[in-house]
CSV table of C-alpha atoms in Angstrom, one decimal:
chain,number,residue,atom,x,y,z
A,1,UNK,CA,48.4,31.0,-62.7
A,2,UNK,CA,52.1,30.4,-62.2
A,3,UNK,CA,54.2,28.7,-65.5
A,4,UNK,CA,57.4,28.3,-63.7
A,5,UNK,CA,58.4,26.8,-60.3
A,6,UNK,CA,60.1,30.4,-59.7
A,7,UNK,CA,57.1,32.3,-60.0
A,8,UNK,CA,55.4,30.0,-57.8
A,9,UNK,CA,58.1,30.2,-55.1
A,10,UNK,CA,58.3,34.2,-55.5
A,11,UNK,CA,54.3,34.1,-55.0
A,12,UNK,CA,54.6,32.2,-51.8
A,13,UNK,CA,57.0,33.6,-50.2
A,14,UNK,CA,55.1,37.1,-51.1
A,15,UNK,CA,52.1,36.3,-48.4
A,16,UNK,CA,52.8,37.8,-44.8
A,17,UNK,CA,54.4,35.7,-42.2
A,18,UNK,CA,51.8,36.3,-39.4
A,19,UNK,CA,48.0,36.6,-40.2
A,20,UNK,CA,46.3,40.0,-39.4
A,21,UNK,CA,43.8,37.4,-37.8
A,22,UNK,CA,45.3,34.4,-36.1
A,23,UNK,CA,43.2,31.4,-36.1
A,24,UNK,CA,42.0,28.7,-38.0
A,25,UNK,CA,39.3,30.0,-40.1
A,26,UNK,CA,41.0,30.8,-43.4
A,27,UNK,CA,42.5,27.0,-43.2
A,28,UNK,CA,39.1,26.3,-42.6
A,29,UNK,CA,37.3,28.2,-45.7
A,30,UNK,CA,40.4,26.8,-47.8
A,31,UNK,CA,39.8,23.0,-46.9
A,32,UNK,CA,36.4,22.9,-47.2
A,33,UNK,CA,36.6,24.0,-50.7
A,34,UNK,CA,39.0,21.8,-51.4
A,35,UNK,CA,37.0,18.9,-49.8
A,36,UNK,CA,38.9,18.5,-46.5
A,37,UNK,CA,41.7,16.9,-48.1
A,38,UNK,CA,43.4,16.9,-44.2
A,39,UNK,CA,40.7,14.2,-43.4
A,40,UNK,CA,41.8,11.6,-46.1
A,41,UNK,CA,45.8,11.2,-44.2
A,42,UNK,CA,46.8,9.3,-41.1
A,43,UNK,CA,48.8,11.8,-39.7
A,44,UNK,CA,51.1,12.0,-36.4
A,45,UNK,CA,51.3,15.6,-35.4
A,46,UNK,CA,54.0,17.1,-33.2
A,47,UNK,CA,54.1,20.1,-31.3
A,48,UNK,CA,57.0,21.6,-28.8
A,49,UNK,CA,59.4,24.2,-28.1
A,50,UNK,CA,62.6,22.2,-29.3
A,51,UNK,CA,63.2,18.9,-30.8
A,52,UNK,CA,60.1,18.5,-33.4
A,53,UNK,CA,62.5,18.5,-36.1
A,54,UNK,CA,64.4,15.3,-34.7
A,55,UNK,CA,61.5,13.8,-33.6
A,56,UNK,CA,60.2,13.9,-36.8
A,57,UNK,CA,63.4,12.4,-38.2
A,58,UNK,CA,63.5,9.7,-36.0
A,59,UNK,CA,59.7,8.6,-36.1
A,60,UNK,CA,60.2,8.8,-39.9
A,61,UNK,CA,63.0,7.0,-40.2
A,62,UNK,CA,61.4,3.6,-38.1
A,63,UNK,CA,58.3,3.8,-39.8
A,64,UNK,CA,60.0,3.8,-43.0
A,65,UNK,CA,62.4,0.9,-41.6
A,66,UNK,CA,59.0,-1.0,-40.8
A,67,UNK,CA,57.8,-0.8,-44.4
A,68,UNK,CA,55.7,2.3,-44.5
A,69,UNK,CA,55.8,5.3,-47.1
A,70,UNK,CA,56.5,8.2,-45.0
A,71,UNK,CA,55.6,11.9,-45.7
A,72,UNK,CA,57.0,14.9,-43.2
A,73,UNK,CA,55.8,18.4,-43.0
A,74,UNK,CA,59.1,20.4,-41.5
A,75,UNK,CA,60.1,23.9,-41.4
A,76,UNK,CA,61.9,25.6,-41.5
A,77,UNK,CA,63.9,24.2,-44.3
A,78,UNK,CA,68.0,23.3,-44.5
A,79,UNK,CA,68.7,23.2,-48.0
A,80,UNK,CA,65.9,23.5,-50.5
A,81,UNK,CA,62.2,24.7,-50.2
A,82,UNK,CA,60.9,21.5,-51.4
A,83,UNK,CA,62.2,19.6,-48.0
A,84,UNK,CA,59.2,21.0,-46.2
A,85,UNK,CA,57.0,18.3,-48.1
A,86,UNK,CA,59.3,15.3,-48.1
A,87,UNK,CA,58.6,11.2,-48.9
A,88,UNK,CA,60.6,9.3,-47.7
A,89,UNK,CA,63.2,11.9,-46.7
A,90,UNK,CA,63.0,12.9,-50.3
A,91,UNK,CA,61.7,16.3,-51.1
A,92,UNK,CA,58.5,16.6,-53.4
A,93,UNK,CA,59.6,18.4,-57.0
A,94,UNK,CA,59.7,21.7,-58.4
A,95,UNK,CA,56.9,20.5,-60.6
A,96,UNK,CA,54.2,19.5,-58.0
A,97,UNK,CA,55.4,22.6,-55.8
A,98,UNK,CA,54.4,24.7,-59.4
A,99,UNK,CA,51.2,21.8,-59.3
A,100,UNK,CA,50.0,22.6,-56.1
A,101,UNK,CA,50.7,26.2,-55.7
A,102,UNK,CA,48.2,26.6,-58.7
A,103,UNK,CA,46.0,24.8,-56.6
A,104,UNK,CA,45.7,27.2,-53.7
A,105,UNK,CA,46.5,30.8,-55.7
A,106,UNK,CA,43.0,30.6,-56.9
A,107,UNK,CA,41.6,30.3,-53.6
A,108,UNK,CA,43.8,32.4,-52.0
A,109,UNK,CA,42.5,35.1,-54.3
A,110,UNK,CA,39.2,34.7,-53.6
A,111,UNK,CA,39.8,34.3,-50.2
A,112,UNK,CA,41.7,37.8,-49.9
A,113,UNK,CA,38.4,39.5,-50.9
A,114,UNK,CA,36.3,38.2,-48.1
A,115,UNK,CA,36.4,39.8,-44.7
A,116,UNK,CA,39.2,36.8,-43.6
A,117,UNK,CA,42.0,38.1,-45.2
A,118,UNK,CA,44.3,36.5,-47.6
A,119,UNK,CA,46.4,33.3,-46.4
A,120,UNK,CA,50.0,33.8,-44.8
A,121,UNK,CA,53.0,32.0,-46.5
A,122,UNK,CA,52.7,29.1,-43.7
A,123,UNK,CA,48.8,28.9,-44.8
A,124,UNK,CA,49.4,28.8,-48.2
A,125,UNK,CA,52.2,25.9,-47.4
A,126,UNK,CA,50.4,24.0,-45.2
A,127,UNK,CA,47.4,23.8,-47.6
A,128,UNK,CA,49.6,22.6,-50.4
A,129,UNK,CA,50.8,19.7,-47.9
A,130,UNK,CA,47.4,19.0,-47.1
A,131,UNK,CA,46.1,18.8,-50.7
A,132,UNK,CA,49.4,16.5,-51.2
A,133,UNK,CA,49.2,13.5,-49.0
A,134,UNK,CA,45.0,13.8,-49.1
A,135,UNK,CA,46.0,12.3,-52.7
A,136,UNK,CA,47.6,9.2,-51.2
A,137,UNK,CA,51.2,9.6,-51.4
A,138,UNK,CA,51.9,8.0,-48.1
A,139,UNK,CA,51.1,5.7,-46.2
A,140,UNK,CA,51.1,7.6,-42.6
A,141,UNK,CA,52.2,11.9,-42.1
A,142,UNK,CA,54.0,13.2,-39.8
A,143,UNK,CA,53.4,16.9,-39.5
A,144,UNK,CA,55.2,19.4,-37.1
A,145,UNK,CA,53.5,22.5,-35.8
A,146,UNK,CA,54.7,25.7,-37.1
A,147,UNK,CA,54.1,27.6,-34.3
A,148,UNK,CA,52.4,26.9,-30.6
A,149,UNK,CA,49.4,24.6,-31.4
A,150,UNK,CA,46.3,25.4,-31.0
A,151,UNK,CA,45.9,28.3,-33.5
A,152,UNK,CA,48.7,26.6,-35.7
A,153,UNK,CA,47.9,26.2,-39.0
A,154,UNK,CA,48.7,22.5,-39.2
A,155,UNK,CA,45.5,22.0,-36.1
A,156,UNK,CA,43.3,21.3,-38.3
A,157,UNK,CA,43.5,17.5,-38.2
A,158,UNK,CA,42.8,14.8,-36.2
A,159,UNK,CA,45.8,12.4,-36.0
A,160,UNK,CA,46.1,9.1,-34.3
A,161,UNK,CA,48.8,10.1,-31.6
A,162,UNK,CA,49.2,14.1,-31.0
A,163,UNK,CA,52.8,14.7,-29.6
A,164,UNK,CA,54.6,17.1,-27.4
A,165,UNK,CA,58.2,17.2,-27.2
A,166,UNK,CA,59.2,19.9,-24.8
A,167,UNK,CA,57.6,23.3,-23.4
A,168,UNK,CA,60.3,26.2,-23.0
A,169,UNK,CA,60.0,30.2,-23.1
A,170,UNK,CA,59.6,30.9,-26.8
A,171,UNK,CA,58.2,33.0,-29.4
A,172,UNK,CA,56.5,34.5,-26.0
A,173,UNK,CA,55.5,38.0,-28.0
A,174,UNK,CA,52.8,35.2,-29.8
A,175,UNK,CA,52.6,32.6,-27.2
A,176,UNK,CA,52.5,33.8,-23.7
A,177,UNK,CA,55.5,35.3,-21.3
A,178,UNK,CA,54.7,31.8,-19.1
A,179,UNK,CA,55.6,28.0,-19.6
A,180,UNK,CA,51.6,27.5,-18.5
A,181,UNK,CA,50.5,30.0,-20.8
A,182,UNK,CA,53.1,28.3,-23.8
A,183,UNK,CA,52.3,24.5,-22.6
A,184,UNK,CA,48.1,25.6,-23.0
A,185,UNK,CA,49.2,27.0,-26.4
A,186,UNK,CA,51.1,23.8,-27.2
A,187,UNK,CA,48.1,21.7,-25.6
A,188,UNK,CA,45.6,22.9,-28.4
A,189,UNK,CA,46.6,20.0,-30.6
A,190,UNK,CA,45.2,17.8,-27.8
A,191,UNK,CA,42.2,16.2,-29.7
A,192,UNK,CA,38.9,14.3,-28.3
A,193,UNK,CA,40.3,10.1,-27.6
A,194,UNK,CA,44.1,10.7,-29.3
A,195,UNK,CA,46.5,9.7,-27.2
A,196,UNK,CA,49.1,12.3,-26.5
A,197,UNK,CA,53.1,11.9,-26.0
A,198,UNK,CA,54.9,13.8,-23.9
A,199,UNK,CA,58.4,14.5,-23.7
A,200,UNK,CA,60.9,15.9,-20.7
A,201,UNK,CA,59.0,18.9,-19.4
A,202,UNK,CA,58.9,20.4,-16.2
A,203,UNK,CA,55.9,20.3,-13.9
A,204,UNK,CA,54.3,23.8,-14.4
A,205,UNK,CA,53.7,22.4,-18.0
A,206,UNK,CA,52.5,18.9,-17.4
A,207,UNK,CA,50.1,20.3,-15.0
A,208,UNK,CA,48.3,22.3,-18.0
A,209,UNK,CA,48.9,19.2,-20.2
A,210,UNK,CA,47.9,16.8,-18.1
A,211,UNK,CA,44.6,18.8,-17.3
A,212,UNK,CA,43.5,19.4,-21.4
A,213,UNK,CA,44.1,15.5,-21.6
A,214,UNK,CA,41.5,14.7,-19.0
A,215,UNK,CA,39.2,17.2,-20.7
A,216,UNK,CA,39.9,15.6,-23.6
A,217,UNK,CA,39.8,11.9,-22.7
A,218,UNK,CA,43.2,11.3,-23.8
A,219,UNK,CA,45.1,9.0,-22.4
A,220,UNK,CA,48.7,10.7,-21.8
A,221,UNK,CA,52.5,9.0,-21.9
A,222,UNK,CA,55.0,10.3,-20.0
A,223,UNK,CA,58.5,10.9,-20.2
A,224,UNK,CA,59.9,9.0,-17.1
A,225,UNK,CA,56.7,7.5,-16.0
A,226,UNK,CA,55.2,5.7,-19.1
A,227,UNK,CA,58.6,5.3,-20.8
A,228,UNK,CA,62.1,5.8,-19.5
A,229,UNK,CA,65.8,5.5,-20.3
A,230,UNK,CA,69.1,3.7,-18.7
A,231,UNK,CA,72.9,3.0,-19.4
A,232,UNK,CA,73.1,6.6,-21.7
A,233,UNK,CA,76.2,6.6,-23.0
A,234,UNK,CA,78.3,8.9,-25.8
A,235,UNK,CA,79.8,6.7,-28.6
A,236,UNK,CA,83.4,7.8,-29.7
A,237,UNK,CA,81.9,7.5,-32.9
A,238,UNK,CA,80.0,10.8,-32.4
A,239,UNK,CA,76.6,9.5,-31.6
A,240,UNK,CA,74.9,8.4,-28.2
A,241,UNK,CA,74.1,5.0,-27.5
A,242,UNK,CA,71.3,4.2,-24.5
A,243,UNK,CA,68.1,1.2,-23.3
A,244,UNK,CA,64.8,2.4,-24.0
A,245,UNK,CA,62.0,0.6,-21.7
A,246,UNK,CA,58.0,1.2,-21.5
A,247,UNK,CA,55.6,-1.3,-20.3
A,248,UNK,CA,55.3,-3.4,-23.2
A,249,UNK,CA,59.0,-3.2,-25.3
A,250,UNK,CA,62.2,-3.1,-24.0
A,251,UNK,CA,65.1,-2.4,-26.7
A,252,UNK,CA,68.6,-2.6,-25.0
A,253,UNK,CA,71.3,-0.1,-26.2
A,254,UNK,CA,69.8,1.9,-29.2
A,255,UNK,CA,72.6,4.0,-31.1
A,256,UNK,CA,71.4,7.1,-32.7
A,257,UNK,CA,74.0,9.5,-35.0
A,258,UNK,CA,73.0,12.5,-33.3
A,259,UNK,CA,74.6,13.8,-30.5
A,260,UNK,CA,73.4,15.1,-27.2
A,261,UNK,CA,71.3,13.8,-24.1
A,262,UNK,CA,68.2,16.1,-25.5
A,263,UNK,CA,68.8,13.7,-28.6
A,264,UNK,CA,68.6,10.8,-26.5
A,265,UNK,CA,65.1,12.1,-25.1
A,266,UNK,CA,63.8,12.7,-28.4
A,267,UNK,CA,64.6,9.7,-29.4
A,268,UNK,CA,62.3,8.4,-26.6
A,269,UNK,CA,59.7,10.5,-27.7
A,270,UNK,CA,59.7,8.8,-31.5
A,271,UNK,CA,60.0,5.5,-29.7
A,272,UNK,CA,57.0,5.5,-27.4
A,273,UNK,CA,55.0,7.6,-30.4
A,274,UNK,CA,55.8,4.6,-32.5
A,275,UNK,CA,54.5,1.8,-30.2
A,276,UNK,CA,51.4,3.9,-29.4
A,277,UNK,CA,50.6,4.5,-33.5
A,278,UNK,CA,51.3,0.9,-33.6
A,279,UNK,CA,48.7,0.2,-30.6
A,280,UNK,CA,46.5,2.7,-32.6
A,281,UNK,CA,47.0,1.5,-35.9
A,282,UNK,CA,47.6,-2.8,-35.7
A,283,UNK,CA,51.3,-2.1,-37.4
A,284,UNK,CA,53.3,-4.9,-36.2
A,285,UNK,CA,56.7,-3.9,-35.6
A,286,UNK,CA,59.9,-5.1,-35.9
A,287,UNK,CA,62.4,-4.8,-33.3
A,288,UNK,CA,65.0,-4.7,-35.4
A,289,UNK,CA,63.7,-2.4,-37.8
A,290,UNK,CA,63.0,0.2,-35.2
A,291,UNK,CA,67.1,0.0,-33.9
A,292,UNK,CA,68.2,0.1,-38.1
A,293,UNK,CA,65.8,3.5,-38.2
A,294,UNK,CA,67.0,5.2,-35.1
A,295,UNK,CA,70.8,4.5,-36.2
A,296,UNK,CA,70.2,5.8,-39.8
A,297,UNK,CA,68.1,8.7,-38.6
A,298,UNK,CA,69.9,11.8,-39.7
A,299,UNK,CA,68.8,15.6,-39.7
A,300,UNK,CA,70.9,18.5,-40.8
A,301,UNK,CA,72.6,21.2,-38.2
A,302,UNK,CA,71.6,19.1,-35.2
A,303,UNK,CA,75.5,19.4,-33.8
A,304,UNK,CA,76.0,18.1,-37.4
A,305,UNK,CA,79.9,17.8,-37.9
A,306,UNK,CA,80.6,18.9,-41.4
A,307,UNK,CA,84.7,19.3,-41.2
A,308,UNK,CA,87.3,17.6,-39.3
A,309,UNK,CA,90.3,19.5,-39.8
A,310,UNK,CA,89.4,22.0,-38.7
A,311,UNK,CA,86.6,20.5,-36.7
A,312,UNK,CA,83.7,22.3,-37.7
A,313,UNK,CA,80.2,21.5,-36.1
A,314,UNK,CA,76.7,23.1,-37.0
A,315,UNK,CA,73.6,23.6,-34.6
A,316,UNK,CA,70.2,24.9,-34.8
A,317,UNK,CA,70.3,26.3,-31.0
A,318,UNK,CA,68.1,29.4,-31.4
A,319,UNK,CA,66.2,30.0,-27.8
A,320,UNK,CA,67.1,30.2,-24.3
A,321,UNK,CA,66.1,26.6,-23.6
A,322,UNK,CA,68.4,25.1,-26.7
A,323,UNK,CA,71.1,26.7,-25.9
A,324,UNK,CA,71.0,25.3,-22.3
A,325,UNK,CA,70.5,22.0,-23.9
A,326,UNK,CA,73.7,23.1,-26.1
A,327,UNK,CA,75.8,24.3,-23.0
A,328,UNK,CA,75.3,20.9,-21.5
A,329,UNK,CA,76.6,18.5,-24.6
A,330,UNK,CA,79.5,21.2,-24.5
A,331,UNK,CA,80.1,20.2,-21.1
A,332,UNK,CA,79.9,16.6,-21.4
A,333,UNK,CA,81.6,16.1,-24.8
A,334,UNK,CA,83.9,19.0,-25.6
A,335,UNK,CA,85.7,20.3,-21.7
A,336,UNK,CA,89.0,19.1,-23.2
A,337,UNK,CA,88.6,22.1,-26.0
A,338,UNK,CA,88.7,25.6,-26.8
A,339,UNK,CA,85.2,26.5,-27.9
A,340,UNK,CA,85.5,29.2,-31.1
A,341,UNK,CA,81.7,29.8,-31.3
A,342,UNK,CA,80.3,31.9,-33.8
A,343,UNK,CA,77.0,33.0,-32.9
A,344,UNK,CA,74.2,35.1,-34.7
A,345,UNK,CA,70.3,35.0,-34.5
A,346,UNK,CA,67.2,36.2,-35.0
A,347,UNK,CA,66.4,39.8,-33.7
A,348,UNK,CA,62.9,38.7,-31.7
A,349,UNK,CA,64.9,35.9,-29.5
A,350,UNK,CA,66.1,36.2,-25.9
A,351,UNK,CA,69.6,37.9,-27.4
A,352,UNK,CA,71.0,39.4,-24.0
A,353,UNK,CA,70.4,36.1,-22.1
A,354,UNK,CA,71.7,33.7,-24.7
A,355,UNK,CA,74.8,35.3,-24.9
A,356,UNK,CA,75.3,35.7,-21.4
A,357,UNK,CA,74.2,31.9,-21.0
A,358,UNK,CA,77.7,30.9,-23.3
A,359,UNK,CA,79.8,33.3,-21.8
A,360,UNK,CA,79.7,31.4,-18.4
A,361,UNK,CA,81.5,28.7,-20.8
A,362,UNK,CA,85.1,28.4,-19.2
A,363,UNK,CA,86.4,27.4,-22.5
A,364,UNK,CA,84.2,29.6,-24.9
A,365,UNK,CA,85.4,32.4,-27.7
A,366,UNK,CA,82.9,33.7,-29.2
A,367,UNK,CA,82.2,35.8,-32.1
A,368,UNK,CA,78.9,37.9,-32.5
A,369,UNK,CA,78.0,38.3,-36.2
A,370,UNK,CA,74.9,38.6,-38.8
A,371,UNK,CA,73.6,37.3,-41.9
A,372,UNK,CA,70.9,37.8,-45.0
A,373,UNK,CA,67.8,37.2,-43.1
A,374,UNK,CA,65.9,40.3,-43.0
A,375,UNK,CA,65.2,39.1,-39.4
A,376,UNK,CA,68.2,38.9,-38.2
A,377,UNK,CA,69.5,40.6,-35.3
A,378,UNK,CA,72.0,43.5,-37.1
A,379,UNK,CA,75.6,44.0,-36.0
A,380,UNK,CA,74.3,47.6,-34.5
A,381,UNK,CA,71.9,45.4,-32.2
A,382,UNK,CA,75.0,43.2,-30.8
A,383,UNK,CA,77.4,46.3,-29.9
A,384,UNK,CA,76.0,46.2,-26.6
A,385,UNK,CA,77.2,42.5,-26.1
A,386,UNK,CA,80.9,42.3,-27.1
A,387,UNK,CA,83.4,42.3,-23.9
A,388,UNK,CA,86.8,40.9,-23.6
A,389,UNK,CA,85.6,37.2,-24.6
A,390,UNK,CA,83.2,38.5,-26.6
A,391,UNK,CA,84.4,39.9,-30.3
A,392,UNK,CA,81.8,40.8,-33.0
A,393,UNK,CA,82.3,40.6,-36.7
A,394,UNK,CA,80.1,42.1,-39.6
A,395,UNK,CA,80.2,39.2,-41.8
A,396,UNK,CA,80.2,35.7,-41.2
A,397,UNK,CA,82.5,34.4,-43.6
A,398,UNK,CA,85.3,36.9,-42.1
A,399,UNK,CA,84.5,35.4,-38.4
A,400,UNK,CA,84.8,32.1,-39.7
A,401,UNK,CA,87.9,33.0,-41.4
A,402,UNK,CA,89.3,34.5,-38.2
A,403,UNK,CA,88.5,31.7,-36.0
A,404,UNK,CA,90.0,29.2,-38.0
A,405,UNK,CA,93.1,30.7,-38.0
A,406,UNK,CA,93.3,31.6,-34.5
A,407,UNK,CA,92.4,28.3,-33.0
A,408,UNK,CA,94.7,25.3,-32.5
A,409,UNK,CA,94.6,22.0,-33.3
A,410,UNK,CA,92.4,20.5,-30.8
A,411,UNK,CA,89.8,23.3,-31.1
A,412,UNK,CA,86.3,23.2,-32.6
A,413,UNK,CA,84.6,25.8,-34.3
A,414,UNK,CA,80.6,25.7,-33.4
A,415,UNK,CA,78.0,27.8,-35.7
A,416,UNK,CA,74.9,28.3,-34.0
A,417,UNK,CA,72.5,30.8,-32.6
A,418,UNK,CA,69.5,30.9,-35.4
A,419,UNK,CA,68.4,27.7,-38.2
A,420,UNK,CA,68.6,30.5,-40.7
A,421,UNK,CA,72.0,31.2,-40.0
A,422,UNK,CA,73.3,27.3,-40.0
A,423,UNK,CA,71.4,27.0,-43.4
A,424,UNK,CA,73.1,29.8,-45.1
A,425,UNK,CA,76.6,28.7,-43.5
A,426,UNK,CA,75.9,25.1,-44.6
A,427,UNK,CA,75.3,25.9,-47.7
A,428,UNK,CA,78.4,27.6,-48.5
A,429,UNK,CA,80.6,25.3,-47.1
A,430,UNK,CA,79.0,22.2,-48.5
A,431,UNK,CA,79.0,23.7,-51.5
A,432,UNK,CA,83.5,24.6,-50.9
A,433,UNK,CA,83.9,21.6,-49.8
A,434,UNK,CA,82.6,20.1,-53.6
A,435,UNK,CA,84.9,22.6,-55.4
C-alpha cells in the first residue's frame, strides 16, 4: 500500500499505456469486485476525434449553472494530475488520489496473476473515477473516452445520452486507416434506448453511426438537422457569439470565451446534449442559466491567449483534422498578422501532412521543435521537414526566445502541434509570468 500521494502517482504512471489485450474484460473483473461502482452514477459519456474536451467544459459548466454538482473525467491533463477527476471544475486531492489508488493496487495485483494481465495506467484511472463518483460525489458525470469507444475503458457504463462530437483520421495504428472503420470504433459507446448526439461529421461517418443507432434503438440528434446554428459571429472581445435553435429551445446570440467556429459547433453539441439529459432526466432548465454557463465555460490551450504583448496564444491542435480546424480560425481571425508558430508533436501523428497543411499559410513562420515527452517526435525525426519557411530548433524555450524577438508588433506567436507540448509550455510561462 502507497503512504504518500507520490508513491501513488509513481505506481500509476508505472502501468503500460496500451493493454497487451484490448478490451473490456480487466474493467470488467475490476468492477465486479468492486460491486459495479459504474452503475451507481448518472453519467453523460462522450466520444470523438476532436472537441470532447470542450464539450465537456461546456456541458459542465450549464449543468453546474442549473444547480447540479458536476464531476468530469478528462485526459489528458493541463496542469495537475488530479484535473482528470474534477467537481465542479475543481480537481479531487492528493489525499483521495493516495485513497483511491490503494483501492485498485490490491486488485490490480491480483489481477496481474490471472491470465488477463495487469491493468494499463488509463485502467487503473478510470477505475479510481468509477470507484469515486459510485460514492455520490455528484450529482450527474460527464466522462470522455480515452480512446475510440467501444473497447475504451470508460464503455463500461450505461449513460443517459451517449455523445459524439466529430469523427476524423486519428490514432489510425489502433483505430482503423478509415473514417467508417474510426466512426464504428467511436459508435461502440452506442448503448441499447440512449439517445445519441452527434456533432459536424461528414457522411461516410453518419452512415456507420446512424446504422449502430437503429440497431440499437437509439434515437439519434443531428448536427444540422436536429439542432442548427445562425448569425455566427467573432466578438472583438476574443470569443464567438452565435443563435442556437432545435425543435423545442431557441436561445438567440449565445457568447462563449473560446474562439473558433469548431467552438461554436461544440458548443451546439453541449447544448442539444443538455436539453436531451434534461428530456431524459425531468431537470428543468433555466434559459438563463444555460447562456451564464456557456459564457463562463473556460478550458485551458483551446486558442487560449496567455500574453498580450507579445501576443501569445496556446492550442491543443495535435491531428490532421485539428489542425484544419486551426488553419481556418487563422484565416478568419488572424490574415492581418504574421503567424510565428512554433510547432512540435507526438512522434505517431500525421507529422509530414500537418506541417505541410500550415505551410500553405500565406502568413506562417514556423519553427519545428521538441520537448520531455518520451513520445515526442525528436528533432532528428523533423530534419526532413525544415525549408526556407520552415526553421527547426532543439529546444523550445530557445524557439520561443527567437520568435519573440524576431516578430513585430502586430505579430502573434501560436504554440501548438501536441496537448503535451502546450502543457509543458504553459506551465512555464504561467509560472514567469507570477515571478
Amino acid at each position: 500500500m502507497f503512504k504518500t500521494y507520490e508513491e501513488a502517482l509513481s505506481w500509476i504512471h508505472s502501468r503500460k499505456i496500451f493493454g497487451m489485450k484490448p478490451g473490456l474484460k480487466r474493467m470488467d473483473w475490476m468492477l465486479e469486485r468492486l460491486n459495479f461502482p459504474q452503475k451507481r452514477i448518472k453519467a453523460i459519456h462522450v466520444a470523438g476525434t476532436n472537441g470532447k474536451g470542450s464539450t465537456v467544459t461546456f456541458l459542465r459548466s450549464m449543468l453546474e449553472a442549473n444547480g447540479k454538482t458536476v464531476g468530469t473525467f478528462t485526459s489528458p491533463y493541463i496542469e495537475t494530475f488530479n484535473e482528470r477527476i474534477s467537481v465542479n471544475g475543481e480537481p479531487i486531492s492528493n489525499e483521495e488520489i493516495l485513497r483511491l489508488a490503494n483501492i485498485v493496487f490490491p486488485l490490480a495485483c491480483e489481477l496481474e496473476e490471472t491470465e488477463l494481465d495487469g491493468p494499463t495506467e488509463f485502467e487503473v484511472i478510470t477505475t479510481m473515477m468509477f470507484i469515486y463518483f459510485g460514492e455520490g460525489h455528484a450529482d450527474v458525470v460527464v466522462i470522455e473516452v480515452g480512446l475510440g469507444g467501444l473497447l475504451d475503458s470508460t464503455n463500461v457504463i450505461t449513460p443517459i445520452v451517449s455523445v459524439i462530437t466529430t469523427i476524423g483520421l486519428d490514432h489510425m495504428q489502433v483505430l482503423g486507416e478509415t473514417v467508417a472503420e474510426i466512426a464504428l470504433q467511436k459508435s461502440g459507446i452506442i448503448k441499447p434506448n440512449v439517445p445519441v448526439v452527434v456533432g459536424k461529421v461528414v457522411d461516410e461517418a453518419l452512415e456507420i453511426i446512424q446504422l449502430v443507432a437503429e440497431n440499437n434503438n437509439s434515437i439519434v440528434k443531428l448536427f444540422g438537422e436536429n439542432y442548427s446554428s445562425s448569425k455566427c459571429q467573432t466578438l472583438p472581445s476574443w470569443g464567438e457569439q452565435f443563435t442556437f435553435e432545435d425543435e423545442t429551445m431557441y436561445l438567440n446570440q449565445i457568447q462563449i470565451k473560446m474562439l473558433g467556429q469548431h467552438q461554436i459547433e461544440n458548443a451546439m453539441v453541449a447544448i442539444e446534449t443538455l436539453q436531451t439529459y434534461s428530456i431524459e432526466t425531468g431537470l428543468e432548465l433555466n434559459h438563463e442559466a444555460i447562456r451564464r454557463g456557456l459564457k463562463t465555460a473556460f478550458w485551458p490551450g483551446r486558442m487560449e491567449k496567455i500574453s498580450d504583448n507579445p501576443m501569445i496564444v496556446l492550442d491543443g491542435a495535435h491531428n490532421e483534422p485539428a489542425i484544419r480546424r486551426l488553419i481556418e480560425t487563422i484565416n478568419a481571425d488572424f490574415k492581418q498578422q504574421e503567424i510565428y508558430l512554433i510547432f512540435a508533436v507526438l512522434h505517431d501523428k500525421a507529422v509530414g501532412r500537418m506541417i505541410d497543411l500550415l505551410t500553405e499559410l500565406p502568413n506562417i513562420h514556423i519553427t519545428l521543435t521538441s520537448f520531455s515527452n518520451p513520445r515526442a517526435a525528436k528533432i532528428k525525426e523533423l530534419q526532413g521537414y525544415t525549408n526556407s519557411n520552415v526553421k527547426i530548433k532543439e529546444y523550445w524555450q530557445e524557439a520561443l526566445a527567437d520568435v519573440i524577438n524576431e516578430m513585430d508588433g502586430n505579430g502573434l506567436v501560436l504554440i501548438t502541434g501536441s496537448l503535451y507540448f502546450i502543457s509543458e509550455v504553459r506551465e512555464y510561462l504561467l509560472k514567469l509570468d507570477n515571478e
